[in-house]
mmCIF file with all atom_site columns, C-alpha atoms in Angstrom:
data_model
loop_
_atom_site.group_PDB
_atom_site.id
_atom_site.type_symbol
_atom_site.label_atom_id
_atom_site.label_alt_id
_atom_site.label_comp_id
_atom_site.label_asym_id
_atom_site.label_entity_id
_atom_site.label_seq_id
_atom_site.pdbx_PDB_ins_code
_atom_site.Cartn_x
_atom_site.Cartn_y
_atom_site.Cartn_z
_atom_site.occupancy
_atom_site.B_iso_or_equiv
_atom_site.pdbx_formal_charge
_atom_site.auth_seq_id
_atom_site.auth_comp_id
_atom_site.auth_asym_id
_atom_site.auth_atom_id
_atom_site.pdbx_PDB_model_num
ATOM 1   C CA . GLU A 1 1   ? -4.471  6.536   6.953   1.00 0.00 ? 1   GLU A CA 1
ATOM 2   C CA . PRO A 1 2   ? -3.652  5.613   3.338   1.00 0.00 ? 2   PRO A CA 1
ATOM 3   C CA . GLU A 1 3   ? -6.483  4.000   1.398   1.00 0.00 ? 3   GLU A CA 1
ATOM 4   C CA . VAL A 1 4   ? -7.022  1.919   -1.681  1.00 0.00 ? 4   VAL A CA 1
ATOM 5   C CA . THR A 1 5   ? -9.719  3.585   -3.761  1.00 0.00 ? 5   THR A CA 1
ATOM 6   C CA . GLN A 1 6   ? -11.989 1.712   -6.143  1.00 0.00 ? 6   GLN A CA 1
ATOM 7   C CA . THR A 1 7   ? -14.413 3.071   -8.711  1.00 0.00 ? 7   THR A CA 1
ATOM 8   C CA . PRO A 1 8   ? -17.226 2.668   -9.435  1.00 0.00 ? 8   PRO A CA 1
ATOM 9   C CA . SER A 1 9   ? -18.775 1.264   -6.282  1.00 0.00 ? 9   SER A CA 1
ATOM 10  C CA . HIS A 1 10  ? -21.477 -0.472  -8.297  1.00 0.00 ? 10  HIS A CA 1
ATOM 11  C CA . GLN A 1 11  ? -21.641 -1.260  -12.001 1.00 0.00 ? 11  GLN A CA 1
ATOM 12  C CA . VAL A 1 12  ? -24.421 -2.911  -13.944 1.00 0.00 ? 12  VAL A CA 1
ATOM 13  C CA . THR A 1 13  ? -23.610 -4.245  -17.387 1.00 0.00 ? 13  THR A CA 1
ATOM 14  C CA . GLN A 1 14  ? -25.222 -6.376  -20.034 1.00 0.00 ? 14  GLN A CA 1
ATOM 15  C CA . MET A 1 15  ? -23.927 -9.852  -20.738 1.00 0.00 ? 15  MET A CA 1
ATOM 16  C CA . GLY A 1 16  ? -21.255 -9.779  -23.429 1.00 0.00 ? 16  GLY A CA 1
ATOM 17  C CA . GLN A 1 17  ? -20.176 -6.217  -22.713 1.00 0.00 ? 17  GLN A CA 1
ATOM 18  C CA . GLU A 1 18  ? -16.690 -5.189  -21.656 1.00 0.00 ? 18  GLU A CA 1
ATOM 19  C CA . VAL A 1 19  ? -16.168 -3.639  -18.235 1.00 0.00 ? 19  VAL A CA 1
ATOM 20  C CA . ILE A 1 20  ? -13.185 -1.931  -16.676 1.00 0.00 ? 20  ILE A CA 1
ATOM 21  C CA . LEU A 1 21  ? -12.892 -1.766  -12.915 1.00 0.00 ? 21  LEU A CA 1
ATOM 22  C CA . ARG A 1 22  ? -10.555 0.873   -11.577 1.00 0.00 ? 22  ARG A CA 1
ATOM 23  C CA . CYS A 1 23  ? -8.353  1.040   -8.514  1.00 0.00 ? 23  CYS A CA 1
ATOM 24  C CA . VAL A 1 24  ? -5.892  3.508   -7.074  1.00 0.00 ? 24  VAL A CA 1
ATOM 25  C CA . PRO A 1 25  ? -3.494  1.587   -4.811  1.00 0.00 ? 25  PRO A CA 1
ATOM 26  C CA . ILE A 1 26  ? -1.535  3.116   -1.972  1.00 0.00 ? 26  ILE A CA 1
ATOM 27  C CA . SER A 1 27  ? 1.149   5.242   -3.546  1.00 0.00 ? 27  SER A CA 1
ATOM 28  C CA . ASN A 1 28  ? 4.266   3.603   -2.115  1.00 0.00 ? 28  ASN A CA 1
ATOM 29  C CA . HIS A 1 29  ? 3.029   0.034   -2.502  1.00 0.00 ? 29  HIS A CA 1
ATOM 30  C CA . LEU A 1 30  ? 4.629   -2.166  -5.115  1.00 0.00 ? 30  LEU A CA 1
ATOM 31  C CA . TYR A 1 31  ? 2.301   -5.177  -5.366  1.00 0.00 ? 31  TYR A CA 1
ATOM 32  C CA . PHE A 1 32  ? -1.250  -5.026  -6.568  1.00 0.00 ? 32  PHE A CA 1
ATOM 33  C CA . TYR A 1 33  ? -3.987  -7.616  -6.496  1.00 0.00 ? 33  TYR A CA 1
ATOM 34  C CA . TRP A 1 34  ? -7.518  -8.349  -7.570  1.00 0.00 ? 34  TRP A CA 1
ATOM 35  C CA . TYR A 1 35  ? -9.823  -10.621 -5.620  1.00 0.00 ? 35  TYR A CA 1
ATOM 36  C CA . ARG A 1 36  ? -13.479 -11.386 -6.093  1.00 0.00 ? 36  ARG A CA 1
ATOM 37  C CA . GLN A 1 37  ? -16.294 -12.482 -3.846  1.00 0.00 ? 37  GLN A CA 1
ATOM 38  C CA . ILE A 1 38  ? -19.381 -14.038 -5.344  1.00 0.00 ? 38  ILE A CA 1
ATOM 39  C CA . LEU A 1 39  ? -22.368 -13.285 -3.109  1.00 0.00 ? 39  LEU A CA 1
ATOM 40  C CA . GLY A 1 40  ? -22.307 -15.476 -0.020  1.00 0.00 ? 40  GLY A CA 1
ATOM 41  C CA . GLN A 1 41  ? -19.079 -17.226 -0.973  1.00 0.00 ? 41  GLN A CA 1
ATOM 42  C CA . LYS A 1 42  ? -15.459 -16.914 0.003   1.00 0.00 ? 42  LYS A CA 1
ATOM 43  C CA . VAL A 1 43  ? -13.058 -14.291 -1.230  1.00 0.00 ? 43  VAL A CA 1
ATOM 44  C CA . GLU A 1 44  ? -11.032 -15.691 -4.139  1.00 0.00 ? 44  GLU A CA 1
ATOM 45  C CA . PHE A 1 45  ? -7.690  -14.582 -5.502  1.00 0.00 ? 45  PHE A CA 1
ATOM 46  C CA . LEU A 1 46  ? -7.615  -13.564 -9.153  1.00 0.00 ? 46  LEU A CA 1
ATOM 47  C CA . VAL A 1 47  ? -4.247  -12.016 -9.952  1.00 0.00 ? 47  VAL A CA 1
ATOM 48  C CA . SER A 1 48  ? -1.211  -10.246 -8.562  1.00 0.00 ? 48  SER A CA 1
ATOM 49  C CA . PHE A 1 49  ? 0.852   -7.650  -10.393 1.00 0.00 ? 49  PHE A CA 1
ATOM 50  C CA . TYR A 1 50  ? 4.375   -6.406  -9.808  1.00 0.00 ? 50  TYR A CA 1
ATOM 51  C CA . ASN A 1 51  ? 6.842   -4.399  -11.845 1.00 0.00 ? 51  ASN A CA 1
ATOM 52  C CA . ASN A 1 52  ? 4.335   -3.972  -14.665 1.00 0.00 ? 52  ASN A CA 1
ATOM 53  C CA . GLU A 1 53  ? 3.608   -7.621  -15.144 1.00 0.00 ? 53  GLU A CA 1
ATOM 54  C CA . ILE A 1 54  ? 1.448   -10.387 -13.766 1.00 0.00 ? 54  ILE A CA 1
ATOM 55  C CA . SER A 1 55  ? 3.325   -12.313 -11.078 1.00 0.00 ? 55  SER A CA 1
ATOM 56  C CA . GLU A 1 56  ? 0.625   -14.855 -10.166 1.00 0.00 ? 56  GLU A CA 1
ATOM 57  C CA . LYS A 1 57  ? -2.841  -15.712 -11.362 1.00 0.00 ? 57  LYS A CA 1
ATOM 58  C CA . SER A 1 58  ? -5.501  -18.204 -10.429 1.00 0.00 ? 58  SER A CA 1
ATOM 59  C CA . GLU A 1 59  ? -7.486  -20.568 -12.611 1.00 0.00 ? 59  GLU A CA 1
ATOM 60  C CA . ILE A 1 60  ? -10.331 -18.072 -12.519 1.00 0.00 ? 60  ILE A CA 1
ATOM 61  C CA . PHE A 1 61  ? -8.198  -15.477 -14.318 1.00 0.00 ? 61  PHE A CA 1
ATOM 62  C CA . ASP A 1 62  ? -8.690  -16.761 -17.839 1.00 0.00 ? 62  ASP A CA 1
ATOM 63  C CA . ASP A 1 63  ? -8.290  -15.049 -21.207 1.00 0.00 ? 63  ASP A CA 1
ATOM 64  C CA . GLN A 1 64  ? -11.313 -12.840 -20.721 1.00 0.00 ? 64  GLN A CA 1
ATOM 65  C CA . PHE A 1 65  ? -9.569  -11.032 -17.874 1.00 0.00 ? 65  PHE A CA 1
ATOM 66  C CA . SER A 1 66  ? -6.680  -8.617  -18.141 1.00 0.00 ? 66  SER A CA 1
ATOM 67  C CA . VAL A 1 67  ? -4.965  -6.136  -15.834 1.00 0.00 ? 67  VAL A CA 1
ATOM 68  C CA . GLU A 1 68  ? -3.083  -2.995  -16.560 1.00 0.00 ? 68  GLU A CA 1
ATOM 69  C CA . ARG A 1 69  ? -1.311  -0.166  -14.829 1.00 0.00 ? 69  ARG A CA 1
ATOM 70  C CA . PRO A 1 70  ? -1.902  2.523   -17.429 1.00 0.00 ? 70  PRO A CA 1
ATOM 71  C CA . ASP A 1 71  ? -0.161  5.277   -15.493 1.00 0.00 ? 71  ASP A CA 1
ATOM 72  C CA . GLY A 1 72  ? 1.636   5.777   -12.204 1.00 0.00 ? 72  GLY A CA 1
ATOM 73  C CA . SER A 1 73  ? -1.442  5.606   -10.041 1.00 0.00 ? 73  SER A CA 1
ATOM 74  C CA . ASN A 1 74  ? -4.235  3.491   -11.530 1.00 0.00 ? 74  ASN A CA 1
ATOM 75  C CA . PHE A 1 75  ? -4.567  -0.293  -11.652 1.00 0.00 ? 75  PHE A CA 1
ATOM 76  C CA . THR A 1 76  ? -7.386  -1.704  -13.744 1.00 0.00 ? 76  THR A CA 1
ATOM 77  C CA . LEU A 1 77  ? -9.160  -5.016  -14.234 1.00 0.00 ? 77  LEU A CA 1
ATOM 78  C CA . LYS A 1 78  ? -10.821 -5.536  -17.600 1.00 0.00 ? 78  LYS A CA 1
ATOM 79  C CA . ILE A 1 79  ? -13.369 -8.220  -18.310 1.00 0.00 ? 79  ILE A CA 1
ATOM 80  C CA . ARG A 1 80  ? -13.699 -8.509  -22.072 1.00 0.00 ? 80  ARG A CA 1
ATOM 81  C CA . SER A 1 81  ? -17.045 -10.195 -22.514 1.00 0.00 ? 81  SER A CA 1
ATOM 82  C CA . THR A 1 82  ? -18.948 -10.438 -19.275 1.00 0.00 ? 82  THR A CA 1
ATOM 83  C CA . LYS A 1 83  ? -20.960 -13.489 -18.307 1.00 0.00 ? 83  LYS A CA 1
ATOM 84  C CA . LEU A 1 84  ? -23.713 -13.790 -15.737 1.00 0.00 ? 84  LEU A CA 1
ATOM 85  C CA . GLU A 1 85  ? -21.365 -15.704 -13.459 1.00 0.00 ? 85  GLU A CA 1
ATOM 86  C CA . ASP A 1 86  ? -18.965 -12.742 -13.369 1.00 0.00 ? 86  ASP A CA 1
ATOM 87  C CA . SER A 1 87  ? -21.445 -10.993 -11.076 1.00 0.00 ? 87  SER A CA 1
ATOM 88  C CA . ALA A 1 88  ? -19.519 -10.501 -7.849  1.00 0.00 ? 88  ALA A CA 1
ATOM 89  C CA . MET A 1 89  ? -17.824 -7.993  -5.603  1.00 0.00 ? 89  MET A CA 1
ATOM 90  C CA . TYR A 1 90  ? -14.349 -7.253  -6.934  1.00 0.00 ? 90  TYR A CA 1
ATOM 91  C CA . PHE A 1 91  ? -11.724 -6.095  -4.458  1.00 0.00 ? 91  PHE A CA 1
ATOM 92  C CA . CYS A 1 92  ? -8.466  -4.423  -5.294  1.00 0.00 ? 92  CYS A CA 1
ATOM 93  C CA . ALA A 1 93  ? -5.617  -4.637  -2.798  1.00 0.00 ? 93  ALA A CA 1
ATOM 94  C CA . SER A 1 94  ? -2.052  -3.461  -2.529  1.00 0.00 ? 94  SER A CA 1
ATOM 95  C CA . SER A 1 95  ? 0.929   -4.301  -0.379  1.00 0.00 ? 95  SER A CA 1
ATOM 96  C CA . ASP A 1 96  ? 4.501   -3.221  0.123   1.00 0.00 ? 96  ASP A CA 1
ATOM 97  C CA . ARG A 1 97  ? 7.593   -5.436  0.055   1.00 0.00 ? 97  ARG A CA 1
ATOM 98  C CA . ALA A 1 98  ? 6.436   -7.244  3.182   1.00 0.00 ? 98  ALA A CA 1
ATOM 99  C CA . PRO A 1 99  ? 2.957   -8.650  2.541   1.00 0.00 ? 99  PRO A CA 1
ATOM 100 C CA . ARG A 1 100 ? 3.325   -10.692 5.707   1.00 0.00 ? 100 ARG A CA 1
ATOM 101 C CA . GLU A 1 101 ? 2.227   -7.488  7.361   1.00 0.00 ? 101 GLU A CA 1
ATOM 102 C CA . GLY A 1 102 ? -1.094  -7.580  5.587   1.00 0.00 ? 102 GLY A CA 1
ATOM 103 C CA . TYR A 1 103 ? -2.693  -6.118  2.561   1.00 0.00 ? 103 TYR A CA 1
ATOM 104 C CA . THR A 1 104 ? -4.826  -3.013  2.260   1.00 0.00 ? 104 THR A CA 1
ATOM 105 C CA . PHE A 1 105 ? -8.069  -3.667  0.457   1.00 0.00 ? 105 PHE A CA 1
ATOM 106 C CA . GLY A 1 106 ? -10.362 -1.237  -1.275  1.00 0.00 ? 106 GLY A CA 1
ATOM 107 C CA . SER A 1 107 ? -14.066 -1.112  -0.512  1.00 0.00 ? 107 SER A CA 1
ATOM 108 C CA . GLY A 1 108 ? -14.894 -3.056  -3.657  1.00 0.00 ? 108 GLY A CA 1
ATOM 109 C CA . THR A 1 109 ? -16.872 -2.724  -6.872  1.00 0.00 ? 109 THR A CA 1
ATOM 110 C CA . ARG A 1 110 ? -20.102 -4.648  -7.039  1.00 0.00 ? 110 ARG A CA 1
ATOM 111 C CA . LEU A 1 111 ? -20.479 -5.888  -10.611 1.00 0.00 ? 111 LEU A CA 1
ATOM 112 C CA . THR A 1 112 ? -23.900 -7.034  -11.715 1.00 0.00 ? 112 THR A CA 1
ATOM 113 C CA . VAL A 1 113 ? -24.195 -8.684  -15.119 1.00 0.00 ? 113 VAL A CA 1
ATOM 114 C CA . VAL A 1 114 ? -27.724 -8.833  -16.499 1.00 0.00 ? 114 VAL A CA 1
ATOM 115 C CA . GLY B 2 1   ? -2.573  -26.574 -1.723  1.00 0.00 ? 1   GLY B CA 1
ATOM 116 C CA . ASP B 2 2   ? -3.204  -24.120 1.068   1.00 0.00 ? 2   ASP B CA 1
ATOM 117 C CA . SER B 2 3   ? -6.645  -23.964 2.615   1.00 0.00 ? 3   SER B CA 1
ATOM 118 C CA . VAL B 2 4   ? -8.474  -22.270 5.484   1.00 0.00 ? 4   VAL B CA 1
ATOM 119 C CA . THR B 2 5   ? -11.484 -23.706 7.273   1.00 0.00 ? 5   THR B CA 1
ATOM 120 C CA . GLN B 2 6   ? -13.718 -21.518 9.408   1.00 0.00 ? 6   GLN B CA 1
ATOM 121 C CA . MET B 2 7   ? -16.600 -22.457 11.610  1.00 0.00 ? 7   MET B CA 1
ATOM 122 C CA . GLU B 2 8   ? -19.842 -22.082 9.809   1.00 0.00 ? 8   GLU B CA 1
ATOM 123 C CA . GLY B 2 9   ? -22.161 -19.282 10.711  1.00 0.00 ? 9   GLY B CA 1
ATOM 124 C CA . PRO B 2 10  ? -24.167 -17.352 11.182  1.00 0.00 ? 10  PRO B CA 1
ATOM 125 C CA . VAL B 2 11  ? -23.324 -16.672 14.804  1.00 0.00 ? 11  VAL B CA 1
ATOM 126 C CA . THR B 2 12  ? -25.774 -14.661 16.891  1.00 0.00 ? 12  THR B CA 1
ATOM 127 C CA . LEU B 2 13  ? -24.780 -13.390 20.333  1.00 0.00 ? 13  LEU B CA 1
ATOM 128 C CA . SER B 2 14  ? -26.124 -11.008 22.902  1.00 0.00 ? 14  SER B CA 1
ATOM 129 C CA . GLU B 2 15  ? -24.141 -7.894  23.733  1.00 0.00 ? 15  GLU B CA 1
ATOM 130 C CA . GLU B 2 16  ? -21.290 -8.563  26.205  1.00 0.00 ? 16  GLU B CA 1
ATOM 131 C CA . ALA B 2 17  ? -21.169 -12.276 25.376  1.00 0.00 ? 17  ALA B CA 1
ATOM 132 C CA . PHE B 2 18  ? -17.893 -14.089 24.743  1.00 0.00 ? 18  PHE B CA 1
ATOM 133 C CA . LEU B 2 19  ? -17.018 -14.739 21.115  1.00 0.00 ? 19  LEU B CA 1
ATOM 134 C CA . THR B 2 20  ? -14.986 -17.522 19.562  1.00 0.00 ? 20  THR B CA 1
ATOM 135 C CA . ILE B 2 21  ? -14.741 -18.055 15.821  1.00 0.00 ? 21  ILE B CA 1
ATOM 136 C CA . ASN B 2 22  ? -12.711 -21.128 14.973  1.00 0.00 ? 22  ASN B CA 1
ATOM 137 C CA . CYS B 2 23  ? -10.183 -21.149 12.157  1.00 0.00 ? 23  CYS B CA 1
ATOM 138 C CA . THR B 2 24  ? -7.862  -23.965 11.137  1.00 0.00 ? 24  THR B CA 1
ATOM 139 C CA . TYR B 2 25  ? -5.514  -24.068 8.218   1.00 0.00 ? 25  TYR B CA 1
ATOM 140 C CA . THR B 2 26  ? -3.551  -26.369 5.976   1.00 0.00 ? 26  THR B CA 1
ATOM 141 C CA . ALA B 2 27  ? -0.275  -25.060 4.605   1.00 0.00 ? 27  ALA B CA 1
ATOM 142 C CA . THR B 2 28  ? 3.332   -26.092 4.275   1.00 0.00 ? 28  THR B CA 1
ATOM 143 C CA . GLY B 2 29  ? 5.974   -24.303 6.253   1.00 0.00 ? 29  GLY B CA 1
ATOM 144 C CA . TYR B 2 30  ? 5.108   -21.297 8.359   1.00 0.00 ? 30  TYR B CA 1
ATOM 145 C CA . PRO B 2 31  ? 2.367   -19.182 6.831   1.00 0.00 ? 31  PRO B CA 1
ATOM 146 C CA . SER B 2 32  ? 1.354   -15.749 8.049   1.00 0.00 ? 32  SER B CA 1
ATOM 147 C CA . LEU B 2 33  ? -2.179  -15.658 9.417   1.00 0.00 ? 33  LEU B CA 1
ATOM 148 C CA . PHE B 2 34  ? -4.737  -12.872 9.318   1.00 0.00 ? 34  PHE B CA 1
ATOM 149 C CA . TRP B 2 35  ? -8.252  -12.005 10.385  1.00 0.00 ? 35  TRP B CA 1
ATOM 150 C CA . TYR B 2 36  ? -10.136 -9.585  8.166   1.00 0.00 ? 36  TYR B CA 1
ATOM 151 C CA . VAL B 2 37  ? -13.499 -8.007  8.960   1.00 0.00 ? 37  VAL B CA 1
ATOM 152 C CA . GLN B 2 38  ? -16.144 -6.845  6.516   1.00 0.00 ? 38  GLN B CA 1
ATOM 153 C CA . TYR B 2 39  ? -18.754 -4.479  7.917   1.00 0.00 ? 39  TYR B CA 1
ATOM 154 C CA . PRO B 2 40  ? -22.066 -4.209  6.044   1.00 0.00 ? 40  PRO B CA 1
ATOM 155 C CA . GLY B 2 41  ? -21.583 -2.466  2.716   1.00 0.00 ? 41  GLY B CA 1
ATOM 156 C CA . GLU B 2 42  ? -17.851 -2.023  3.189   1.00 0.00 ? 42  GLU B CA 1
ATOM 157 C CA . GLY B 2 43  ? -14.640 -3.665  2.055   1.00 0.00 ? 43  GLY B CA 1
ATOM 158 C CA . LEU B 2 44  ? -12.207 -5.915  3.861   1.00 0.00 ? 44  LEU B CA 1
ATOM 159 C CA . GLN B 2 45  ? -10.309 -4.439  6.769   1.00 0.00 ? 45  GLN B CA 1
ATOM 160 C CA . LEU B 2 46  ? -7.345  -6.077  8.431   1.00 0.00 ? 46  LEU B CA 1
ATOM 161 C CA . LEU B 2 47  ? -8.319  -6.830  12.020  1.00 0.00 ? 47  LEU B CA 1
ATOM 162 C CA . LEU B 2 48  ? -5.198  -8.564  13.288  1.00 0.00 ? 48  LEU B CA 1
ATOM 163 C CA . LYS B 2 49  ? -2.310  -10.720 12.177  1.00 0.00 ? 49  LYS B CA 1
ATOM 164 C CA . ALA B 2 50  ? 0.367   -13.134 13.372  1.00 0.00 ? 50  ALA B CA 1
ATOM 165 C CA . THR B 2 51  ? 3.450   -14.014 11.403  1.00 0.00 ? 51  THR B CA 1
ATOM 166 C CA . LYS B 2 52  ? 5.021   -16.815 13.433  1.00 0.00 ? 52  LYS B CA 1
ATOM 167 C CA . ALA B 2 53  ? 4.076   -19.613 15.795  1.00 0.00 ? 53  ALA B CA 1
ATOM 168 C CA . ASP B 2 54  ? 2.853   -18.571 19.265  1.00 0.00 ? 54  ASP B CA 1
ATOM 169 C CA . ASP B 2 55  ? 2.422   -14.941 18.176  1.00 0.00 ? 55  ASP B CA 1
ATOM 170 C CA . LYS B 2 56  ? -0.755  -13.333 19.469  1.00 0.00 ? 56  LYS B CA 1
ATOM 171 C CA . GLY B 2 57  ? -2.419  -10.749 17.271  1.00 0.00 ? 57  GLY B CA 1
ATOM 172 C CA . SER B 2 58  ? -4.750  -8.279  18.952  1.00 0.00 ? 58  SER B CA 1
ATOM 173 C CA . ASN B 2 59  ? -6.820  -5.262  18.011  1.00 0.00 ? 59  ASN B CA 1
ATOM 174 C CA . LYS B 2 60  ? -10.028 -3.605  19.247  1.00 0.00 ? 60  LYS B CA 1
ATOM 175 C CA . GLY B 2 61  ? -10.430 -6.218  21.980  1.00 0.00 ? 61  GLY B CA 1
ATOM 176 C CA . PHE B 2 62  ? -10.102 -9.131  19.546  1.00 0.00 ? 62  PHE B CA 1
ATOM 177 C CA . GLU B 2 63  ? -7.296  -11.665 19.929  1.00 0.00 ? 63  GLU B CA 1
ATOM 178 C CA . ALA B 2 64  ? -6.005  -14.690 18.051  1.00 0.00 ? 64  ALA B CA 1
ATOM 179 C CA . THR B 2 65  ? -2.999  -16.899 18.789  1.00 0.00 ? 65  THR B CA 1
ATOM 180 C CA . TYR B 2 66  ? -1.028  -18.677 16.069  1.00 0.00 ? 66  TYR B CA 1
ATOM 181 C CA . ARG B 2 67  ? -0.967  -22.339 17.182  1.00 0.00 ? 67  ARG B CA 1
ATOM 182 C CA . LYS B 2 68  ? 1.352   -24.367 15.001  1.00 0.00 ? 68  LYS B CA 1
ATOM 183 C CA . GLU B 2 69  ? 0.689   -27.632 16.857  1.00 0.00 ? 69  GLU B CA 1
ATOM 184 C CA . THR B 2 70  ? -3.050  -27.472 16.175  1.00 0.00 ? 70  THR B CA 1
ATOM 185 C CA . THR B 2 71  ? -2.772  -25.421 12.943  1.00 0.00 ? 71  THR B CA 1
ATOM 186 C CA . SER B 2 72  ? -5.306  -22.998 14.352  1.00 0.00 ? 72  SER B CA 1
ATOM 187 C CA . PHE B 2 73  ? -5.860  -19.261 14.650  1.00 0.00 ? 73  PHE B CA 1
ATOM 188 C CA . HIS B 2 74  ? -9.129  -18.889 16.549  1.00 0.00 ? 74  HIS B CA 1
ATOM 189 C CA . LEU B 2 75  ? -10.574 -15.403 16.961  1.00 0.00 ? 75  LEU B CA 1
ATOM 190 C CA . GLU B 2 76  ? -11.807 -14.414 20.439  1.00 0.00 ? 76  GLU B CA 1
ATOM 191 C CA . LYS B 2 77  ? -13.310 -11.403 22.129  1.00 0.00 ? 77  LYS B CA 1
ATOM 192 C CA . GLY B 2 78  ? -14.323 -11.258 25.742  1.00 0.00 ? 78  GLY B CA 1
ATOM 193 C CA . SER B 2 79  ? -17.326 -8.953  25.408  1.00 0.00 ? 79  SER B CA 1
ATOM 194 C CA . VAL B 2 80  ? -18.880 -8.254  22.033  1.00 0.00 ? 80  VAL B CA 1
ATOM 195 C CA . GLN B 2 81  ? -20.738 -5.099  21.108  1.00 0.00 ? 81  GLN B CA 1
ATOM 196 C CA . VAL B 2 82  ? -23.510 -4.459  18.593  1.00 0.00 ? 82  VAL B CA 1
ATOM 197 C CA . SER B 2 83  ? -20.949 -2.607  16.480  1.00 0.00 ? 83  SER B CA 1
ATOM 198 C CA . ASP B 2 84  ? -18.960 -5.851  16.078  1.00 0.00 ? 84  ASP B CA 1
ATOM 199 C CA . SER B 2 85  ? -21.684 -7.237  13.820  1.00 0.00 ? 85  SER B CA 1
ATOM 200 C CA . ALA B 2 86  ? -19.889 -8.069  10.583  1.00 0.00 ? 86  ALA B CA 1
ATOM 201 C CA . VAL B 2 87  ? -18.454 -10.919 8.538   1.00 0.00 ? 87  VAL B CA 1
ATOM 202 C CA . TYR B 2 88  ? -15.099 -12.206 9.767   1.00 0.00 ? 88  TYR B CA 1
ATOM 203 C CA . PHE B 2 89  ? -12.616 -13.882 7.428   1.00 0.00 ? 89  PHE B CA 1
ATOM 204 C CA . CYS B 2 90  ? -9.614  -15.923 8.415   1.00 0.00 ? 90  CYS B CA 1
ATOM 205 C CA . ALA B 2 91  ? -6.820  -15.870 5.819   1.00 0.00 ? 91  ALA B CA 1
ATOM 206 C CA . LEU B 2 92  ? -3.280  -17.053 5.300   1.00 0.00 ? 92  LEU B CA 1
ATOM 207 C CA . LYS B 2 93  ? -0.315  -16.155 3.184   1.00 0.00 ? 93  LYS B CA 1
ATOM 208 C CA . SER B 2 94  ? 1.996   -19.074 2.535   1.00 0.00 ? 94  SER B CA 1
ATOM 209 C CA . SER B 2 95  ? 5.638   -18.948 3.546   1.00 0.00 ? 95  SER B CA 1
ATOM 210 C CA . GLY B 2 96  ? 6.899   -19.293 -0.010  1.00 0.00 ? 96  GLY B CA 1
ATOM 211 C CA . SER B 2 97  ? 7.288   -16.664 -2.690  1.00 0.00 ? 97  SER B CA 1
ATOM 212 C CA . ALA B 2 98  ? 3.593   -16.618 -3.541  1.00 0.00 ? 98  ALA B CA 1
ATOM 213 C CA . ARG B 2 99  ? 1.961   -13.441 -2.305  1.00 0.00 ? 99  ARG B CA 1
ATOM 214 C CA . GLN B 2 100 ? -1.701  -14.307 -2.612  1.00 0.00 ? 100 GLN B CA 1
ATOM 215 C CA . LEU B 2 101 ? -3.995  -14.664 0.354   1.00 0.00 ? 101 LEU B CA 1
ATOM 216 C CA . THR B 2 102 ? -6.135  -17.759 0.834   1.00 0.00 ? 102 THR B CA 1
ATOM 217 C CA . PHE B 2 103 ? -9.391  -16.982 2.612   1.00 0.00 ? 103 PHE B CA 1
ATOM 218 C CA . GLY B 2 104 ? -11.821 -18.983 4.655   1.00 0.00 ? 104 GLY B CA 1
ATOM 219 C CA . SER B 2 105 ? -15.499 -18.864 3.818   1.00 0.00 ? 105 SER B CA 1
ATOM 220 C CA . GLY B 2 106 ? -16.289 -16.143 6.340   1.00 0.00 ? 106 GLY B CA 1
ATOM 221 C CA . THR B 2 107 ? -18.425 -16.168 9.482   1.00 0.00 ? 107 THR B CA 1
ATOM 222 C CA . GLN B 2 108 ? -21.352 -13.783 9.825   1.00 0.00 ? 108 GLN B CA 1
ATOM 223 C CA . LEU B 2 109 ? -21.607 -12.407 13.365  1.00 0.00 ? 109 LEU B CA 1
ATOM 224 C CA . THR B 2 110 ? -24.724 -10.641 14.585  1.00 0.00 ? 110 THR B CA 1
ATOM 225 C CA . VAL B 2 111 ? -24.708 -9.073  18.043  1.00 0.00 ? 111 VAL B CA 1
ATOM 226 C CA . LEU B 2 112 ? -28.094 -8.249  19.534  1.00 0.00 ? 112 LEU B CA 1
ATOM 227 C CA . PRO B 2 113 ? -28.601 -5.464  22.084  1.00 0.00 ? 113 PRO B CA 1
#
């Protein structure tokens, strides 16, 4: 079964540093997403991406965040200057033209900012 | 805006017990509804879905029926197993052009042998 792959599985970074979280979506999917889950809280939408541009973003997705599809397979989330409150599990997801059928999520990257 | 409310956990059951996890939603129009499961140390997996009123989603013995009149999508299983221990998330996608999912807060289920 096709999978969404995320790397690394766990990243520790110092406050103020830049981090890049990487994702390989399912190859024939067209829509890509990032969600985050702060420990013990609900899963929150960050951003969706289609046709090489952001299609939706939440209030959480401020200027310190950016997304990119640098080549035909990777989808990245960059956090420019990490804060302690950015510590969370970050999930990448992808979907085809019919997201009513559900999204496929990756297994997540646990980001710890110290 | 859209929202999903799940019963608070944690829920602890004995093996073979009946499970219900309540989920209600607020959304305009006819959203699509989903249950996702997160096993310890893993990501989110789609468990089941329903895309229109009165649809019943089912998978691995779990069921949920899309009830428009009560705006609910309760998850049920007749006989839980230890391997069902996980966090369960109810989610919706609105009927408009927005593609994001709105999640509930999750319910931790622990099944004891």
